[in-house]
PDB file of N, CA and C in Angstrom:
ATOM      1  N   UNK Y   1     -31.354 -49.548  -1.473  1.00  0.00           N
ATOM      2  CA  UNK Y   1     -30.236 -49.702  -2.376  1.00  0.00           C
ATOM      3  C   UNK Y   1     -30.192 -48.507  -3.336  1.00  0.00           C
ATOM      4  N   UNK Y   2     -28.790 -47.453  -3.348  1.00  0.00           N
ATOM      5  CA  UNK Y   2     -28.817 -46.729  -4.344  1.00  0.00           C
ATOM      6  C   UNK Y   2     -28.492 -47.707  -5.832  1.00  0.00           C
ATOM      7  N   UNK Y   3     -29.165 -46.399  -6.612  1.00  0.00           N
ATOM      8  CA  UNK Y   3     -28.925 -46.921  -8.136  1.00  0.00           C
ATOM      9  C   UNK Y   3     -27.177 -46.424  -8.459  1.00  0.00           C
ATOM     10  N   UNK Y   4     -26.503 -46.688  -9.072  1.00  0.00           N
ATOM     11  CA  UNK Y   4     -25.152 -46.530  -9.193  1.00  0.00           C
ATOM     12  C   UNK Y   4     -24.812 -44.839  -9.922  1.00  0.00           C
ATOM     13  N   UNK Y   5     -25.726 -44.470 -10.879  1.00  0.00           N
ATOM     14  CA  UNK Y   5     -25.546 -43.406 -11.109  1.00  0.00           C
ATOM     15  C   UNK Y   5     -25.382 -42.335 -10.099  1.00  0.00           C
ATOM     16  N   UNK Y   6     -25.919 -42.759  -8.606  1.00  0.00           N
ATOM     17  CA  UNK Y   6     -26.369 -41.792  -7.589  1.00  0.00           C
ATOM     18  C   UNK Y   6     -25.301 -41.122  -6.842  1.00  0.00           C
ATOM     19  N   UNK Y   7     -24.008 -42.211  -7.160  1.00  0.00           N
ATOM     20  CA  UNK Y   7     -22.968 -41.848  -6.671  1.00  0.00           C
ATOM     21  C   UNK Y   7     -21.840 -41.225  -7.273  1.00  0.00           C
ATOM     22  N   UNK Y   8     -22.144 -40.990  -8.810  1.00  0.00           N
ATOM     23  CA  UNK Y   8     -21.306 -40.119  -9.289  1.00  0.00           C
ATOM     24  C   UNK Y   8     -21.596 -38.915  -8.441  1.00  0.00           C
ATOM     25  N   UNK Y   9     -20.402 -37.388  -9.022  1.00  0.00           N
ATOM     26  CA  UNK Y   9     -20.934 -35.892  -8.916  1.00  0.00           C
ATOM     27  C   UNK Y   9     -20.872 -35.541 -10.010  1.00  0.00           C
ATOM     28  N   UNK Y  10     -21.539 -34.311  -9.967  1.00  0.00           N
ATOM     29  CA  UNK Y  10     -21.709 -33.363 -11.327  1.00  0.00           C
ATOM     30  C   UNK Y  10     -20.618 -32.783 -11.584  1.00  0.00           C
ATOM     31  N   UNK Y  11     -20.575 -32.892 -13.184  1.00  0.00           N
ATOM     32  CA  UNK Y  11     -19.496 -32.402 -13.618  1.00  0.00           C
ATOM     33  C   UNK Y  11     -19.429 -31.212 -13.300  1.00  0.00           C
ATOM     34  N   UNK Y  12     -17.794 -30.262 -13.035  1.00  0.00           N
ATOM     35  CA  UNK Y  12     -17.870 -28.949 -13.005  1.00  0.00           C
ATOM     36  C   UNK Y  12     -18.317 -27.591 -13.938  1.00  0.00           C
ATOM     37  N   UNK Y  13     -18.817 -26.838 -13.521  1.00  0.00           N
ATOM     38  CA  UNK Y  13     -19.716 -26.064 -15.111  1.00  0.00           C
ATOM     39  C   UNK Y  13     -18.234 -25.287 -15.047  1.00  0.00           C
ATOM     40  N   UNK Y  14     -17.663 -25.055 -14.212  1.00  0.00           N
ATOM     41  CA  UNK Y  14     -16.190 -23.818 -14.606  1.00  0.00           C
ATOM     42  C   UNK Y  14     -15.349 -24.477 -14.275  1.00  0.00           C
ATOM     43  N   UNK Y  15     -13.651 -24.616 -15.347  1.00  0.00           N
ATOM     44  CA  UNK Y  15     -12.540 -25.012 -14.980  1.00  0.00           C
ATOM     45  C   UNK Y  15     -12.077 -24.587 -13.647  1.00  0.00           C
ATOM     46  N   UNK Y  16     -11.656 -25.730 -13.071  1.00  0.00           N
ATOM     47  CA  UNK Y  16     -11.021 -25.179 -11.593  1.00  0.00           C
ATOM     48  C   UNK Y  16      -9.288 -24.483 -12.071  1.00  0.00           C
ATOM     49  N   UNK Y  17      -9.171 -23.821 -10.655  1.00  0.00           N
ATOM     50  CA  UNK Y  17      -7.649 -22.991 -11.099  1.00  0.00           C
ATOM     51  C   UNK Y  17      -6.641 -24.355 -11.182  1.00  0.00           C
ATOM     52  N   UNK Y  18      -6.217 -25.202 -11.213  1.00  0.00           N
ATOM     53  CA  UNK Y  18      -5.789 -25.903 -11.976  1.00  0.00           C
ATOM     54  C   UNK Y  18      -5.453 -26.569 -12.849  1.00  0.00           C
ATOM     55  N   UNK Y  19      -6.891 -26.139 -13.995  1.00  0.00           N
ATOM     56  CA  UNK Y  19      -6.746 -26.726 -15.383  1.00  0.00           C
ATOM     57  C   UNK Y  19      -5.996 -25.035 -16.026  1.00  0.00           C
ATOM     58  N   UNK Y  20      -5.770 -24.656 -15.864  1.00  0.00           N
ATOM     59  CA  UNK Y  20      -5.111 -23.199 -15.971  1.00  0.00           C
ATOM     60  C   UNK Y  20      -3.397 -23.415 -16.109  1.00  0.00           C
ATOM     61  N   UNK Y  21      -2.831 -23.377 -17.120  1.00  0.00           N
ATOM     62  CA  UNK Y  21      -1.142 -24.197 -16.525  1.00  0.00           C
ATOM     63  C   UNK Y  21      -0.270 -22.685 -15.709  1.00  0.00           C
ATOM     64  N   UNK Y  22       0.703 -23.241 -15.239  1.00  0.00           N
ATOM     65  CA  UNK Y  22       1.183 -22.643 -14.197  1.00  0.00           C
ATOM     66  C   UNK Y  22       1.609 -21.316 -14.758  1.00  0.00           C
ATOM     67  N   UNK Y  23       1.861 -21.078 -15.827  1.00  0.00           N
ATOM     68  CA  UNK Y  23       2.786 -19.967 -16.206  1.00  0.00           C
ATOM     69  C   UNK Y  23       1.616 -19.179 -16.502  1.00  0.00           C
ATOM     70  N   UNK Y  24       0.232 -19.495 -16.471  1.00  0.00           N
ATOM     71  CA  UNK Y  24      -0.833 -18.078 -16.939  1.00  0.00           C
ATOM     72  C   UNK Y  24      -1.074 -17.845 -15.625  1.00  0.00           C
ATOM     73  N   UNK Y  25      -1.031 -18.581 -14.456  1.00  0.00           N
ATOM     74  CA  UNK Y  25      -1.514 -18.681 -13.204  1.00  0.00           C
ATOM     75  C   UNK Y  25      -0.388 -17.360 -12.582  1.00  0.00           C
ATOM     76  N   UNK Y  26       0.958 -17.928 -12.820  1.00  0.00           N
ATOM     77  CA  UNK Y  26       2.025 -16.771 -12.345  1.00  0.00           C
ATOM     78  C   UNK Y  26       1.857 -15.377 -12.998  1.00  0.00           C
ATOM     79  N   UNK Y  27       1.669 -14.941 -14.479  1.00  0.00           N
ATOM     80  CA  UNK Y  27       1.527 -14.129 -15.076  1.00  0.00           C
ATOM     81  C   UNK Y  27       0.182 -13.492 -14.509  1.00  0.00           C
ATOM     82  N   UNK Y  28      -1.045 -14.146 -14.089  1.00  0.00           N
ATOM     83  CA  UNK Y  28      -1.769 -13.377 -13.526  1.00  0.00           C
ATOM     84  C   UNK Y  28      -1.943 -12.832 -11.736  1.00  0.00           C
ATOM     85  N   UNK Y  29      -0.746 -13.469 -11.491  1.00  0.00           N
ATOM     86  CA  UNK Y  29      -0.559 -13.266 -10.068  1.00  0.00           C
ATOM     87  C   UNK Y  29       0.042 -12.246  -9.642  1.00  0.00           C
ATOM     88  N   UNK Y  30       0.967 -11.647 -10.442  1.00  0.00           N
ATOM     89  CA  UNK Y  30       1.411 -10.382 -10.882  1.00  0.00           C
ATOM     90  C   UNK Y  30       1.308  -9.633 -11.668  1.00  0.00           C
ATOM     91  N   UNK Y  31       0.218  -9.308 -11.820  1.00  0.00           N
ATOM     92  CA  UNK Y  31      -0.575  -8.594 -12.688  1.00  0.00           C
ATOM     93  C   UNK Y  31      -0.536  -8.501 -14.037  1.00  0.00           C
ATOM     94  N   UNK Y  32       0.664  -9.090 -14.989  1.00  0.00           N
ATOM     95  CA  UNK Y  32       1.063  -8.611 -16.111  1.00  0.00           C
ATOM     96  C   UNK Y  32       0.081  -9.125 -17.137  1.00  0.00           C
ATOM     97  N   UNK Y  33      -0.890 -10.061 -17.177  1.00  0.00           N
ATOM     98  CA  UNK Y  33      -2.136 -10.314 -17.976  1.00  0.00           C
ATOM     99  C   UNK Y  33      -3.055 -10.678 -17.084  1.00  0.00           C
ATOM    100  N   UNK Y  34      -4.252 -10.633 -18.052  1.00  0.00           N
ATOM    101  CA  UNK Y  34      -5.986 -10.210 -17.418  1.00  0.00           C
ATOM    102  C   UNK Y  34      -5.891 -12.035 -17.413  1.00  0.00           C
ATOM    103  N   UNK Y  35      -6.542 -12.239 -16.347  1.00  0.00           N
ATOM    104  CA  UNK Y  35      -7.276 -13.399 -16.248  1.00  0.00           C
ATOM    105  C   UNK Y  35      -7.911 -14.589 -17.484  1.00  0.00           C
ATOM    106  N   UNK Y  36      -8.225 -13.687 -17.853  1.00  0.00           N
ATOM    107  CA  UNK Y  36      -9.105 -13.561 -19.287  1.00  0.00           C
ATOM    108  C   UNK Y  36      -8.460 -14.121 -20.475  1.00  0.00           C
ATOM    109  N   UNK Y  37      -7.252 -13.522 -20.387  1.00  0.00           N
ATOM    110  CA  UNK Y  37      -6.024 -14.262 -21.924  1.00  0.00           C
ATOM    111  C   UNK Y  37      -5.838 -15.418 -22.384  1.00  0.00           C
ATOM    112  N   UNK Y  38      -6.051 -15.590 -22.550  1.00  0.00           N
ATOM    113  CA  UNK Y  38      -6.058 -17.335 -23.644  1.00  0.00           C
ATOM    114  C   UNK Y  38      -4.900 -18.246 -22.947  1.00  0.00           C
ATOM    115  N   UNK Y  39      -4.965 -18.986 -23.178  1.00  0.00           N
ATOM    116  CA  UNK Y  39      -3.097 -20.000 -22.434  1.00  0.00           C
ATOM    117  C   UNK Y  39      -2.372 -20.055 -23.764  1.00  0.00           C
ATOM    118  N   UNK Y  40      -2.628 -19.728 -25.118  1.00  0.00           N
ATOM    119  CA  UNK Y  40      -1.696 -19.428 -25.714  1.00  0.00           C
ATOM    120  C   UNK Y  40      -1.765 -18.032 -26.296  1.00  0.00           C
ATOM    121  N   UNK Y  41      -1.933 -16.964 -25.844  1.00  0.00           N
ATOM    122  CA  UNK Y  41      -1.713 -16.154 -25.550  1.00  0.00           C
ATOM    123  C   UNK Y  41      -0.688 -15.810 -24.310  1.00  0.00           C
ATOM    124  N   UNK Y  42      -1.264 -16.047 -23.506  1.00  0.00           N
ATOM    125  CA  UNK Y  42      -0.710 -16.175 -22.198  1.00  0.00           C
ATOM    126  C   UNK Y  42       0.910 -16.809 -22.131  1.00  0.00           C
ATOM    127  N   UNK Y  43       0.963 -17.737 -23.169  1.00  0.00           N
ATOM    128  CA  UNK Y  43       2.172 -18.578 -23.174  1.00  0.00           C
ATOM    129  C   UNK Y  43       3.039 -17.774 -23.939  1.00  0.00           C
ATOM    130  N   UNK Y  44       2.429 -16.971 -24.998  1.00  0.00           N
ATOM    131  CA  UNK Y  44       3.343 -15.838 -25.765  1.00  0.00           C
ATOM    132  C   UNK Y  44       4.027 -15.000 -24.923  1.00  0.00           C
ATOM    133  N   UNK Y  45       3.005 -14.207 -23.686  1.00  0.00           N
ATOM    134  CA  UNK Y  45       3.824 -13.364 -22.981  1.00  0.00           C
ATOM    135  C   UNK Y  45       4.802 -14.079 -22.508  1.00  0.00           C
ATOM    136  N   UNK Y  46       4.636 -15.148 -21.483  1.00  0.00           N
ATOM    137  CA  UNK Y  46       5.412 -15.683 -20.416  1.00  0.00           C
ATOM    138  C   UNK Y  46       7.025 -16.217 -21.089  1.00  0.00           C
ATOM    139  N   UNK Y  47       7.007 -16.160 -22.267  1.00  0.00           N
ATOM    140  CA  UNK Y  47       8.056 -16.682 -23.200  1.00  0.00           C
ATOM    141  C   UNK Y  47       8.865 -15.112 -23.038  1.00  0.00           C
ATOM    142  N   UNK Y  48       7.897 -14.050 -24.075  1.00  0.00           N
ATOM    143  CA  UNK Y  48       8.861 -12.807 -23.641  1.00  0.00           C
ATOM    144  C   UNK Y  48       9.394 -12.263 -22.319  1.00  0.00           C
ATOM    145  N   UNK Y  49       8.311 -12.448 -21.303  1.00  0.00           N
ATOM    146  CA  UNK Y  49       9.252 -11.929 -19.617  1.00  0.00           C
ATOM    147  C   UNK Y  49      10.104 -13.062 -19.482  1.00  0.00           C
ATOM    148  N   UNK Y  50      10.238 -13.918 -19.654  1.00  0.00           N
ATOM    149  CA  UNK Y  50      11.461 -14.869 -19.584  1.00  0.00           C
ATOM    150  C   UNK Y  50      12.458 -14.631 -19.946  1.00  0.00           C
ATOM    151  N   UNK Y  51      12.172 -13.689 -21.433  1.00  0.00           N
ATOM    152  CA  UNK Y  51      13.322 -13.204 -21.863  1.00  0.00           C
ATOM    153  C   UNK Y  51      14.102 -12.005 -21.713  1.00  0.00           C
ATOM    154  N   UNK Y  52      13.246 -11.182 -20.451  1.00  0.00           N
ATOM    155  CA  UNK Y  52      13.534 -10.272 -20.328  1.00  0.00           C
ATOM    156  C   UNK Y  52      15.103 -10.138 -19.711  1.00  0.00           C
ATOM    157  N   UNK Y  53      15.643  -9.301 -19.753  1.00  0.00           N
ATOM    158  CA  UNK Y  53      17.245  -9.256 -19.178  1.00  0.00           C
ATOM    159  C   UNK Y  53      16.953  -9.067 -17.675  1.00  0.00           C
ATOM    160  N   UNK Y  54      16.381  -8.719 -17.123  1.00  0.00           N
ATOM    161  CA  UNK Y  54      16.045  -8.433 -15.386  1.00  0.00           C
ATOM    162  C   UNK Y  54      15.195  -9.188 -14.917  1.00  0.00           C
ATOM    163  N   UNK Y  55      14.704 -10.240 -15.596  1.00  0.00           N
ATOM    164  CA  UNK Y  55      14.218 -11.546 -15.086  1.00  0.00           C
ATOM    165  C   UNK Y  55      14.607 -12.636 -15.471  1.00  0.00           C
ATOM    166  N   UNK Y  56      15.760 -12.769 -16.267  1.00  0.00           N
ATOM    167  CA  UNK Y  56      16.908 -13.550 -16.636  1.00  0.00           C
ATOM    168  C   UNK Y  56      18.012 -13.228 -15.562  1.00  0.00           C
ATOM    169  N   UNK Y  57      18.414 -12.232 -15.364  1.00  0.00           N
ATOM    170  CA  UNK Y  57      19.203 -11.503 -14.180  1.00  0.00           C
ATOM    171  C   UNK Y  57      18.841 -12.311 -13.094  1.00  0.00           C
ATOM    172  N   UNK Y  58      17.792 -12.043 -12.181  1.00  0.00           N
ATOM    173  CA  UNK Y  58      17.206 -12.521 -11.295  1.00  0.00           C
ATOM    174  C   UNK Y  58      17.291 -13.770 -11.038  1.00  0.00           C
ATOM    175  N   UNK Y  59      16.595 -14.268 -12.628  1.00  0.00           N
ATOM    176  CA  UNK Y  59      16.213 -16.010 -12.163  1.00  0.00           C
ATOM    177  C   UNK Y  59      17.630 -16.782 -12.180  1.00  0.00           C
ATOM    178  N   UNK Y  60      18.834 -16.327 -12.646  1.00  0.00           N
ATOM    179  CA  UNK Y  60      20.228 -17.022 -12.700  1.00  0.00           C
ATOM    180  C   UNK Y  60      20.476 -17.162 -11.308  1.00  0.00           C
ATOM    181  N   UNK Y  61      19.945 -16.060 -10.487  1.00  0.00           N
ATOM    182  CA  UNK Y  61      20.275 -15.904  -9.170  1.00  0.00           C
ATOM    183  C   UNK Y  61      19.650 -17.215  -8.593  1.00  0.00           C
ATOM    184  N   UNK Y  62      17.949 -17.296  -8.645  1.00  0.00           N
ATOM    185  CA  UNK Y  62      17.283 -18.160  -8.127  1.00  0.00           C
ATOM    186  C   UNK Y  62      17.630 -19.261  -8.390  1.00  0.00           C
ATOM    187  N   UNK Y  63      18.157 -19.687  -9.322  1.00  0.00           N
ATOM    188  CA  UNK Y  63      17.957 -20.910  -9.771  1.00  0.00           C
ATOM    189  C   UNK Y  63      19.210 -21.954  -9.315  1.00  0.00           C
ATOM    190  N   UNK Y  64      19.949 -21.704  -8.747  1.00  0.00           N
ATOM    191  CA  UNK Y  64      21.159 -22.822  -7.944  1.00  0.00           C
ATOM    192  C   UNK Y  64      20.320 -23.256  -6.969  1.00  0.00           C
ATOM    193  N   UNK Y  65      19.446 -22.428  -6.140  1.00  0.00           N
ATOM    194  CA  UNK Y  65      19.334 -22.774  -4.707  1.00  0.00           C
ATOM    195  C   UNK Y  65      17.513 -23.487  -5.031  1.00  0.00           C
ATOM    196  N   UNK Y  66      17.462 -23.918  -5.989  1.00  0.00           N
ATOM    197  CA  UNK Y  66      15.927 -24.620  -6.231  1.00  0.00           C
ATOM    198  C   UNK Y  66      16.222 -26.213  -6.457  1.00  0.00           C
ATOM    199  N   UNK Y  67      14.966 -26.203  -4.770  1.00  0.00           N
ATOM    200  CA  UNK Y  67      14.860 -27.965  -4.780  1.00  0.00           C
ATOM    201  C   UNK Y  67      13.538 -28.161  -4.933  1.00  0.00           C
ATOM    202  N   UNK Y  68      12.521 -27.680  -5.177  1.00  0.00           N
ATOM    203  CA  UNK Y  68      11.058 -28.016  -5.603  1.00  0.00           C
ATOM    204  C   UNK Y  68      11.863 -29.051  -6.644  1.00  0.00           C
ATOM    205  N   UNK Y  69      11.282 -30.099  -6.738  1.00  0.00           N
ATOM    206  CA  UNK Y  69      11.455 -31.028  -8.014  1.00  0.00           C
ATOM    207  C   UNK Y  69      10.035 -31.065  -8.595  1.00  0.00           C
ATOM    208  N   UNK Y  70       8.954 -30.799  -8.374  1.00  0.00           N
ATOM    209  CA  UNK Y  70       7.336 -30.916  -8.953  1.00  0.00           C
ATOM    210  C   UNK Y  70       7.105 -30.258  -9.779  1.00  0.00           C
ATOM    211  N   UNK Y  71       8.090 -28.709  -9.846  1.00  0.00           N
ATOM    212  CA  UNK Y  71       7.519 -27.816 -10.666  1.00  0.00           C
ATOM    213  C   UNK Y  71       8.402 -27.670 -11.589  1.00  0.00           C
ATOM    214  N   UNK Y  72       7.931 -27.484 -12.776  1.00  0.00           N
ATOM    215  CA  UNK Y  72       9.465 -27.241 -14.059  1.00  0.00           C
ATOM    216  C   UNK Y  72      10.188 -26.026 -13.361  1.00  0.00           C
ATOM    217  N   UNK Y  73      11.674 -26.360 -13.594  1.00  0.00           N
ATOM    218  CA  UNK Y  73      12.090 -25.476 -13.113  1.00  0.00           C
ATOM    219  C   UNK Y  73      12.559 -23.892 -13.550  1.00  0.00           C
ATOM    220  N   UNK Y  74      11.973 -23.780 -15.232  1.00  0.00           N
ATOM    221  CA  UNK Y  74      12.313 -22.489 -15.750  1.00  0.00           C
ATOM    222  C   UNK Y  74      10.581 -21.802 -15.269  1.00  0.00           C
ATOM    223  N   UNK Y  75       9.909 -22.526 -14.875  1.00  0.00           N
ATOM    224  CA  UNK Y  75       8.323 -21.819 -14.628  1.00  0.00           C
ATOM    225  C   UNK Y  75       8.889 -21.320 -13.031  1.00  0.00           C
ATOM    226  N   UNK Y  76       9.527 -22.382 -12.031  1.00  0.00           N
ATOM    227  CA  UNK Y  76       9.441 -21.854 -10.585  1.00  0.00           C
ATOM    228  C   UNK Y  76      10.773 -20.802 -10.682  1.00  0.00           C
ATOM    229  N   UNK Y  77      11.665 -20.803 -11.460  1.00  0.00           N
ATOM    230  CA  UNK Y  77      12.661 -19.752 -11.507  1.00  0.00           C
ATOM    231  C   UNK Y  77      12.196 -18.168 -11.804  1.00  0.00           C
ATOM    232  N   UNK Y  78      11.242 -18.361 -12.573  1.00  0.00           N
ATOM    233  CA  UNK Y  78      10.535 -17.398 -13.389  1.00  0.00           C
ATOM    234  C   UNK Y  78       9.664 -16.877 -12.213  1.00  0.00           C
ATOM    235  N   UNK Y  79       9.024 -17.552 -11.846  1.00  0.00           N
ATOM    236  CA  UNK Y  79       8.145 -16.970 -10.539  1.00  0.00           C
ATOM    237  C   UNK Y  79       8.782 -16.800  -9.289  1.00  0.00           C
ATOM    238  N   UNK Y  80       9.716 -17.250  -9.236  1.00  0.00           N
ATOM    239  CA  UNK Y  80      10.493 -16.918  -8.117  1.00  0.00           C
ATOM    240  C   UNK Y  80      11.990 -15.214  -8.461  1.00  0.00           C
ATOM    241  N   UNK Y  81      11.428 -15.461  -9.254  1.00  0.00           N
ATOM    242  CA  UNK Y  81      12.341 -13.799  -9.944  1.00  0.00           C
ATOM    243  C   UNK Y  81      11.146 -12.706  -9.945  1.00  0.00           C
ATOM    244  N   UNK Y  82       9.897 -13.222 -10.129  1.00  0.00           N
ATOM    245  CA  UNK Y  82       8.593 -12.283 -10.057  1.00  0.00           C
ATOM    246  C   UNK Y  82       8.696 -11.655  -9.307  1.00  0.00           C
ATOM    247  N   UNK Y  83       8.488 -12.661  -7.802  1.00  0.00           N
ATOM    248  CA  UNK Y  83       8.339 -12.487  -6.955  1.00  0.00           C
ATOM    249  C   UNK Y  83       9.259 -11.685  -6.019  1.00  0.00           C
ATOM    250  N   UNK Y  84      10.840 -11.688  -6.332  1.00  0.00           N
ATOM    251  CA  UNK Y  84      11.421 -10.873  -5.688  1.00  0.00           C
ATOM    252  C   UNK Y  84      11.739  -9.586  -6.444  1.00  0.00           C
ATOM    253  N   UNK Y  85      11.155  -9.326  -7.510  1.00  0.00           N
ATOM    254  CA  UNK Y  85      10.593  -8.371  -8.099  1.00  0.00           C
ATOM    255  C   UNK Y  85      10.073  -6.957  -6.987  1.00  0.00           C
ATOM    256  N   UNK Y  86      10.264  -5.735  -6.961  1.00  0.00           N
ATOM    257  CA  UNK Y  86       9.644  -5.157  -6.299  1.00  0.00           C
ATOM    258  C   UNK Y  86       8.301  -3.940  -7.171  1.00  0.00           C
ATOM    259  N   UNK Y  87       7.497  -3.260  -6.252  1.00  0.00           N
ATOM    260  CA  UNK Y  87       6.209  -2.722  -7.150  1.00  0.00           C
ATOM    261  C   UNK Y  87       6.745  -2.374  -8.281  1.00  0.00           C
ATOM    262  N   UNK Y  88       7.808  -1.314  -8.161  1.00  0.00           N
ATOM    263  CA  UNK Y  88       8.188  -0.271  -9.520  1.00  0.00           C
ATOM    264  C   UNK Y  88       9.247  -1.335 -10.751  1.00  0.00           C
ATOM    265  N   UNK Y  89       9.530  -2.161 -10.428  1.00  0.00           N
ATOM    266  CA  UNK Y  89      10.411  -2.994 -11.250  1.00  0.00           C
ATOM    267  C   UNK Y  89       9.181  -3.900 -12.288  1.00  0.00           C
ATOM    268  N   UNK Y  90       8.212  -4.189 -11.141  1.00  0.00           N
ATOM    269  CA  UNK Y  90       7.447  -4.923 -12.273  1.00  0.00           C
ATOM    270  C   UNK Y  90       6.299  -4.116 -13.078  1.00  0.00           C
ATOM    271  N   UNK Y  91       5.972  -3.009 -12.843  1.00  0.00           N
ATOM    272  CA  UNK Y  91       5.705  -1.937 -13.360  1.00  0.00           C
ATOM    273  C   UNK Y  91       6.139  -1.528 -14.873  1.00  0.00           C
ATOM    274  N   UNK Y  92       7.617  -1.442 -14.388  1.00  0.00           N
ATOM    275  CA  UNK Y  92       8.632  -1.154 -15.620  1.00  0.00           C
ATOM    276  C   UNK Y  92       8.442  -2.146 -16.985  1.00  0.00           C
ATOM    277  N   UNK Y  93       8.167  -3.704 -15.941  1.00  0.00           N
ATOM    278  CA  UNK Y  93       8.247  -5.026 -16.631  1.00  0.00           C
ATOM    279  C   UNK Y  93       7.156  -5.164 -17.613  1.00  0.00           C
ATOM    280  N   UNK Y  94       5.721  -4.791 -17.143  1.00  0.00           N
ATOM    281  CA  UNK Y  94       4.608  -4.731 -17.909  1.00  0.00           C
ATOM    282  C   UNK Y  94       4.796  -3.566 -18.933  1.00  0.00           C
ATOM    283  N   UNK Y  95       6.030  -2.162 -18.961  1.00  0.00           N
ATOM    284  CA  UNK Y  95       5.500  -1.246 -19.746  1.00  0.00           C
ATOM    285  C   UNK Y  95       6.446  -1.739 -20.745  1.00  0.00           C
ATOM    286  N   UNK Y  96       7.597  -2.675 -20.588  1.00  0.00           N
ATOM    287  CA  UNK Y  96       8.628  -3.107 -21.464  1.00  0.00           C
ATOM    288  C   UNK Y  96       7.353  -4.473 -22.648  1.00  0.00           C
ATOM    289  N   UNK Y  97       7.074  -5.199 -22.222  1.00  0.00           N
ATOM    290  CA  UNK Y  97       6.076  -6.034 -22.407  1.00  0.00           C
ATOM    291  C   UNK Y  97       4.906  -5.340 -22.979  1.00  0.00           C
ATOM    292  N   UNK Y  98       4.579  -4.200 -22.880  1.00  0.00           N
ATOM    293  CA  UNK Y  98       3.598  -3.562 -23.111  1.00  0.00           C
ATOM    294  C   UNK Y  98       4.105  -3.091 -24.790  1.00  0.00           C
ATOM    295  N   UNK Y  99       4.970  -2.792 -24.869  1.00  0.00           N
ATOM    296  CA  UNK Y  99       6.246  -1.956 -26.100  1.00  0.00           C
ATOM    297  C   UNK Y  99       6.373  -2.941 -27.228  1.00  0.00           C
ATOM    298  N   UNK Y 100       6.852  -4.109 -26.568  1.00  0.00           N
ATOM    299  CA  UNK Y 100       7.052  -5.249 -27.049  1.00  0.00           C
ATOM    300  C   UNK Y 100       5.712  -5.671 -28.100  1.00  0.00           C
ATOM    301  N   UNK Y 101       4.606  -5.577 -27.415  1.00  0.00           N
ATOM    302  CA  UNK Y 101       3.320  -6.196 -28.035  1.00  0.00           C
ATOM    303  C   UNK Y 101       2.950  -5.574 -29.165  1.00  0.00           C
ATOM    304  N   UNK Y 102       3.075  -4.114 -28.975  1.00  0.00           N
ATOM    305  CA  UNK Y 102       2.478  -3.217 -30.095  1.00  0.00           C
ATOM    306  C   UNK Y 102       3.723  -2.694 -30.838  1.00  0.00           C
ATOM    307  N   UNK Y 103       3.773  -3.002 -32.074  1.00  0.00           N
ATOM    308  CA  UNK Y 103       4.220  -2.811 -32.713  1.00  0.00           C
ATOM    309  C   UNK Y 103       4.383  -1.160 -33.423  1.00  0.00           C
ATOM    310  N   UNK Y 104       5.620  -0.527 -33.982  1.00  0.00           N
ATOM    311  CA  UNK Y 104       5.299   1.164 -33.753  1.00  0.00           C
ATOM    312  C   UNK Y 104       4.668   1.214 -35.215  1.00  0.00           C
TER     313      UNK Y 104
END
């Protein structure tokens, strides 16, 4: 007979990529912050590329033809404007974001 404790598992020593919310997960999927950034940090940027005019552009596009219902839909619009994003556009995106942060 096991003892009942035997059948728990051990807790995890590192958050899995899911305790991570979606918008630091997208922001680091395209490079525009380090892994590393805080989720409210992280939530600061993802507020400004949202606001960007060429990922506002984009996501107006994306966003009629979205039937995911699971995911909020200004996070999957947003990543779905990332994503059709090409190298040099999001490039541009991090140096606009980059401008933005530091103050002159």
């Amino acid at each position: 007979m096991k003892h009942p404790k035997q059948n728990k598992r051990a807790p995890p020593t590192h958050p899995s990529a899911l305790a991570v919310p979606s918008y630091h997960r997208i922001l680091v999927k395209h490079g525009l912050i380090e892994k590393t950034l805080s989720i409210s940090d992280a939530y600061e940027v993802f507020l400004k590329v949202g606001a960007d005019p060429e990922v506002q552009k984009l996501r107006r596009e994306v966003a009629p033809g979205n039937k995911m219902k699971h995911v909020p839909a200004l996070y999957l619009a947003t990543a779905m404007a990332l994503q059709g994003m090409s190298k040099q556009e999001l490039d541009a995106l991090k140096l606009r974001m980059k401008e933005k942060r530091e103050p002159f």
